[in-house]
PDB file of C-alpha atoms and ligand atoms in Angstrom:
ATOM      1  CA  MET A  84      12.201  -8.071  15.293  1.00  0.00           C
ATOM      2  CA  LYS A  85      11.058  -9.756  12.202  1.00  0.00           C
ATOM      3  CA  ILE A  86       7.743  -8.865  12.005  1.00  0.00           C
ATOM      4  CA  LEU A  87       5.395 -10.135   9.298  1.00  0.00           C
ATOM      5  CA  ILE A  88       2.404  -8.312   8.389  1.00  0.00           C
ATOM      6  CA  LEU A  89       0.267 -10.443   6.170  1.00  0.00           C
ATOM      7  CA  ASN A  90      -2.981  -9.782   4.543  1.00  0.00           C
ATOM      8  CA  GLY A  91      -5.376 -12.192   2.869  1.00  0.00           C
ATOM      9  CA  PRO A  92      -8.295 -11.992   0.099  1.00  0.00           C
ATOM     10  CA  ASN A  93      -9.686  -8.334  -1.295  1.00  0.00           C
ATOM     11  CA  LEU A  94      -7.648  -6.356   1.097  1.00  0.00           C
ATOM     12  CA  ASN A  95      -5.410  -4.897  -1.728  1.00  0.00           C
ATOM     13  CA  LEU A  96      -8.044  -3.513  -2.620  1.00  0.00           C
ATOM     14  CA  LEU A  97      -7.981  -0.795   0.878  1.00  0.00           C
ATOM     15  CA  GLY A  98      -8.376   2.272  -0.233  1.00  0.00           C
ATOM     16  CA  LYS A  99     -11.025   1.334  -2.953  1.00  0.00           C
ATOM     17  CA  ARG A 100     -13.503  -1.025  -1.739  1.00  0.00           C
ATOM     18  CA  GLU A 101     -15.938   0.109   1.215  1.00  0.00           C
ATOM     19  CA  PRO A 102     -14.748   2.979   2.541  1.00  0.00           C
ATOM     20  CA  GLU A 103     -17.798   4.003   4.879  1.00  0.00           C
ATOM     21  CA  ILE A 104     -16.677  -0.040   6.376  1.00  0.00           C
ATOM     22  CA  TYR A 105     -12.514   0.025   5.732  1.00  0.00           C
ATOM     23  CA  GLY A 106     -11.629   3.839   5.170  1.00  0.00           C
ATOM     24  CA  SER A 107     -10.300   5.772   2.069  1.00  0.00           C
ATOM     25  CA  ARG A 108      -5.989   5.155   2.589  1.00  0.00           C
ATOM     26  CA  GLY A 109      -4.841   2.332   0.856  1.00  0.00           C
ATOM     27  CA  PHE A 110      -2.616  -0.224   2.558  1.00  0.00           C
ATOM     28  CA  MET A 111       1.515   0.485   1.942  1.00  0.00           C
ATOM     29  CA  ASP A 112       0.531   3.560   2.433  1.00  0.00           C
ATOM     30  CA  TYR A 113      -0.441   3.022   6.402  1.00  0.00           C
ATOM     31  CA  TYR A 114       1.943   0.781   6.055  1.00  0.00           C
ATOM     32  CA  GLU A 115       5.371   3.869   5.245  1.00  0.00           C
ATOM     33  CA  GLU A 116       3.604   5.438   8.420  1.00  0.00           C
ATOM     34  CA  LEU A 117       4.130   2.015  10.340  1.00  0.00           C
ATOM     35  CA  LYS A 118       8.058   0.546   8.982  1.00  0.00           C
ATOM     36  CA  ALA A 119       8.152   4.545  10.432  1.00  0.00           C
ATOM     37  CA  LEU A 120       7.205   4.431  13.649  1.00  0.00           C
ATOM     38  CA  TYR A 121       8.811   0.975  14.822  1.00  0.00           C
ATOM     39  CA  PRO A 122      12.874   1.404  13.156  1.00  0.00           C
ATOM     40  CA  ASP A 123      14.265  -1.391  14.899  1.00  0.00           C
ATOM     41  CA  VAL A 124      11.790  -3.392  13.260  1.00  0.00           C
ATOM     42  CA  GLU A 125      12.333  -4.899  10.484  1.00  0.00           C
ATOM     43  CA  PHE A 126       8.883  -5.825   8.559  1.00  0.00           C
ATOM     44  CA  ASP A 127       7.549  -7.597   5.319  1.00  0.00           C
ATOM     45  CA  TYR A 128       4.537  -7.606   3.667  1.00  0.00           C
ATOM     46  CA  TYR A 129       3.063 -10.418   1.521  1.00  0.00           C
ATOM     47  CA  GLN A 130      -0.847  -9.389   0.642  1.00  0.00           C
ATOM     48  CA  SER A 131      -2.710 -12.970  -0.995  1.00  0.00           C
ATOM     49  CA  ASN A 132      -6.280 -13.803  -2.543  1.00  0.00           C
ATOM     50  CA  VAL A 133      -4.948 -17.601  -2.583  1.00  0.00           C
ATOM     51  CA  GLU A 134      -6.039 -19.394   0.582  1.00  0.00           C
ATOM     52  CA  GLY A 135      -3.156 -21.672   0.246  1.00  0.00           C
ATOM     53  CA  LYS A 136      -0.511 -18.768  -0.406  1.00  0.00           C
ATOM     54  CA  LEU A 137      -1.350 -17.032   2.406  1.00  0.00           C
ATOM     55  CA  ILE A 138      -0.125 -20.384   4.228  1.00  0.00           C
ATOM     56  CA  ASP A 139       2.687 -20.825   2.391  1.00  0.00           C
ATOM     57  CA  LYS A 140       3.640 -17.145   3.652  1.00  0.00           C
ATOM     58  CA  ILE A 141       2.999 -19.031   7.009  1.00  0.00           C
ATOM     59  CA  HIS A 142       5.565 -21.946   7.105  1.00  0.00           C
ATOM     60  CA  GLU A 143       7.919 -18.910   5.573  1.00  0.00           C
ATOM     61  CA  VAL A 144       8.500 -17.775   8.631  1.00  0.00           C
ATOM     62  CA  GLY A 145       6.818 -19.430  11.123  1.00  0.00           C
ATOM     63  CA  PHE A 146       9.440 -21.011  12.701  1.00  0.00           C
ATOM     64  CA  SER A 147      12.393 -18.209  12.749  1.00  0.00           C
ATOM     65  CA  TRP A 148      10.008 -15.014  12.601  1.00  0.00           C
ATOM     66  CA  ASP A 149       8.502 -13.543  15.698  1.00  0.00           C
ATOM     67  CA  GLY A 150       5.693 -12.763  15.177  1.00  0.00           C
ATOM     68  CA  ILE A 151       3.129 -12.530  11.939  1.00  0.00           C
ATOM     69  CA  VAL A 152       0.279  -9.801  12.457  1.00  0.00           C
ATOM     70  CA  LEU A 153      -2.588 -11.665   9.811  1.00  0.00           C
ATOM     71  CA  ASN A 154      -5.740 -10.439   8.546  1.00  0.00           C
ATOM     72  CA  ALA A 155      -7.217 -12.681   6.811  1.00  0.00           C
ATOM     73  CA  GLY A 156      -9.962 -11.293   5.578  1.00  0.00           C
ATOM     74  CA  ALA A 157     -12.825 -13.402   4.789  1.00  0.00           C
ATOM     75  CA  TYR A 158     -10.601 -16.551   5.364  1.00  0.00           C
ATOM     76  CA  THR A 159     -10.939 -15.696   8.946  1.00  0.00           C
ATOM     77  CA  HIS A 160     -14.581 -16.571   9.524  1.00  0.00           C
ATOM     78  CA  THR A 161     -14.149 -20.397   7.254  1.00  0.00           C
ATOM     79  CA  SER A 162     -10.707 -21.354   7.303  1.00  0.00           C
ATOM     80  CA  ILE A 163     -10.087 -24.393   9.262  1.00  0.00           C
ATOM     81  CA  ALA A 164      -6.809 -24.825   7.388  1.00  0.00           C
ATOM     82  CA  LEU A 165      -4.976 -20.907   7.970  1.00  0.00           C
ATOM     83  CA  GLN A 166      -5.674 -22.367  11.448  1.00  0.00           C
ATOM     84  CA  ASP A 167      -4.169 -26.077  11.391  1.00  0.00           C
ATOM     85  CA  ALA A 168      -1.080 -23.498   9.141  1.00  0.00           C
ATOM     86  CA  ILE A 169      -0.841 -21.384  12.923  1.00  0.00           C
ATOM     87  CA  HIS A 170      -1.451 -24.474  15.509  1.00  0.00           C
ATOM     88  CA  GLY A 171       1.984 -26.099  13.239  1.00  0.00           C
ATOM     89  CA  VAL A 172       4.545 -23.493  13.210  1.00  0.00           C
ATOM     90  CA  THR A 173       6.075 -21.108  16.530  1.00  0.00           C
ATOM     91  CA  THR A 174       6.202 -17.431  15.549  1.00  0.00           C
ATOM     92  CA  PRO A 175       3.033 -16.080  17.543  1.00  0.00           C
ATOM     93  CA  VAL A 176       0.340 -14.522  15.478  1.00  0.00           C
ATOM     94  CA  VAL A 177      -1.538 -11.532  16.510  1.00  0.00           C
ATOM     95  CA  GLU A 178      -5.094 -11.796  14.107  1.00  0.00           C
ATOM     96  CA  VAL A 179      -6.619  -8.118  13.221  1.00  0.00           C
ATOM     97  CA  HIS A 180      -9.107  -6.602  12.060  1.00  0.00           C
ATOM     98  CA  ILE A 181     -10.046  -3.546  10.833  1.00  0.00           C
ATOM     99  CA  SER A 182     -13.270  -3.274  11.510  1.00  0.00           C
ATOM    100  CA  ASN A 183     -15.294  -3.887  14.218  1.00  0.00           C
ATOM    101  CA  VAL A 184     -16.030  -7.701  13.252  1.00  0.00           C
ATOM    102  CA  HIS A 185     -19.054  -8.644  16.041  1.00  0.00           C
ATOM    103  CA  GLN A 186     -21.227  -5.330  15.034  1.00  0.00           C
ATOM    104  CA  ARG A 187     -21.106  -7.060  11.517  1.00  0.00           C
ATOM    105  CA  GLU A 188     -22.896  -9.152  10.292  1.00  0.00           C
ATOM    106  CA  SER A 189     -22.990 -13.332  12.461  1.00  0.00           C
ATOM    107  CA  PHE A 190     -21.024 -14.834  10.070  1.00  0.00           C
ATOM    108  CA  ARG A 191     -18.166 -11.936  10.272  1.00  0.00           C
ATOM    109  CA  HIS A 192     -18.594 -13.500  14.321  1.00  0.00           C
ATOM    110  CA  GLN A 193     -16.693 -16.782  14.808  1.00  0.00           C
ATOM    111  CA  SER A 194     -13.961 -17.047  13.861  1.00  0.00           C
ATOM    112  CA  MET A 195     -12.011 -20.553  13.335  1.00  0.00           C
ATOM    113  CA  ILE A 196      -8.532 -18.939  13.511  1.00  0.00           C
ATOM    114  CA  SER A 197      -8.607 -16.750  17.154  1.00  0.00           C
ATOM    115  CA  CYS A 198      -8.450 -19.869  19.268  1.00  0.00           C
ATOM    116  CA  VAL A 199      -4.786 -20.345  17.570  1.00  0.00           C
ATOM    117  CA  CYS A 200      -3.905 -16.460  17.600  1.00  0.00           C
ATOM    118  CA  ARG A 201      -1.733 -15.327  20.439  1.00  0.00           C
ATOM    119  CA  GLY A 202      -4.484 -12.688  20.384  1.00  0.00           C
ATOM    120  CA  VAL A 203      -7.115 -10.224  18.718  1.00  0.00           C
ATOM    121  CA  ILE A 204      -7.446  -7.336  17.835  1.00  0.00           C
ATOM    122  CA  CYS A 205     -10.519  -6.007  16.292  1.00  0.00           C
ATOM    123  CA  GLY A 206     -12.549  -2.188  15.261  1.00  0.00           C
ATOM    124  CA  PHE A 207      -9.410   0.164  14.955  1.00  0.00           C
ATOM    125  CA  GLY A 208      -9.400   1.305  11.852  1.00  0.00           C
ATOM    126  CA  LEU A 209      -5.822   0.543  10.654  1.00  0.00           C
ATOM    127  CA  ASP A 210      -4.292   1.624  14.110  1.00  0.00           C
ATOM    128  CA  SER A 211      -5.172  -2.556  14.864  1.00  0.00           C
ATOM    129  CA  TYR A 212      -2.280  -3.564  13.351  1.00  0.00           C
ATOM    130  CA  ARG A 213      -0.638  -0.995  14.482  1.00  0.00           C
ATOM    131  CA  LEU A 214      -1.738  -2.083  18.082  1.00  0.00           C
ATOM    132  CA  ALA A 215      -0.949  -5.519  17.428  1.00  0.00           C
ATOM    133  CA  VAL A 216       2.599  -4.807  16.456  1.00  0.00           C
ATOM    134  CA  GLU A 217       2.604  -3.149  20.231  1.00  0.00           C
ATOM    135  CA  ALA A 218       1.429  -6.380  21.466  1.00  0.00           C
ATOM    136  CA  LEU A 219       4.347  -8.314  19.692  1.00  0.00           C
ATOM    137  CA  ARG A 220       6.875  -5.648  21.080  1.00  0.00           C
ATOM    138  CA  LYS A 221       5.623  -6.382  24.111  1.00  0.00           C
TER     139      LYS A 221
HETATM  140  C1  DQA B 541     -12.306  -8.182   7.500  1.00  0.00           C
HETATM  141  C2  DQA B 541     -13.288  -8.365   8.431  1.00  0.00           C
HETATM  142  C3  DQA B 541     -13.806  -9.198   7.653  1.00  0.00           C
HETATM  143  O1  DQA B 541     -14.948 -10.048   7.694  1.00  0.00           O
HETATM  144  C4  DQA B 541     -13.895  -9.648   6.408  1.00  0.00           C
HETATM  145  O2  DQA B 541     -14.188 -10.574   5.434  1.00  0.00           O
HETATM  146  C5  DQA B 541     -12.756  -8.876   5.202  1.00  0.00           C
HETATM  147  C6  DQA B 541     -11.856  -7.791   6.335  1.00  0.00           C
HETATM  148  C7  DQA B 541     -11.365  -6.606   8.516  1.00  0.00           C
HETATM  149  O3  DQA B 541      -9.792  -6.485   8.223  1.00  0.00           O
HETATM  150  O4  DQA B 541     -12.417  -6.027   9.309  1.00  0.00           O
HETATM  151  O5  DQA B 541     -12.213  -8.715   4.550  1.00  0.00           O
HETATM  152  O6  DQA B 541     -10.884  -8.905   8.236  1.00  0.00           O
END
């Protein structure tokens, strides 16, 4: 099974950025732990702060890989282009958020991508990514 973990804007700052919300652990450290939990899964990881690069990556893997775990960061709340990209591919996409966006500012309550994602997991910290992998495996 091939799963892409795709992180959007500002998620390269995990561990340093607003640790009271996103925790103090860097993503690459967590990613190593995640890979070790699923030795039978082939993972790849990609992060970009650029909307078009995220779209290019979805196009690249979206007809051949088994799943995409996508934290689109703030593009979640704004990007029709990401919605179209997810809609246009066949690989199932699981939307994840580290924080519980529904407990935060009202502009974070709306997602432009949930309607085209297989499911949504939010609010479990970095463990949201593992829960998304579990869902894709089933
Ligand atoms: C986030 C929530 C978004 O609202 C925010 O813009 C992020 C991170 C999360 O993982 O909790 O960048 O996607």
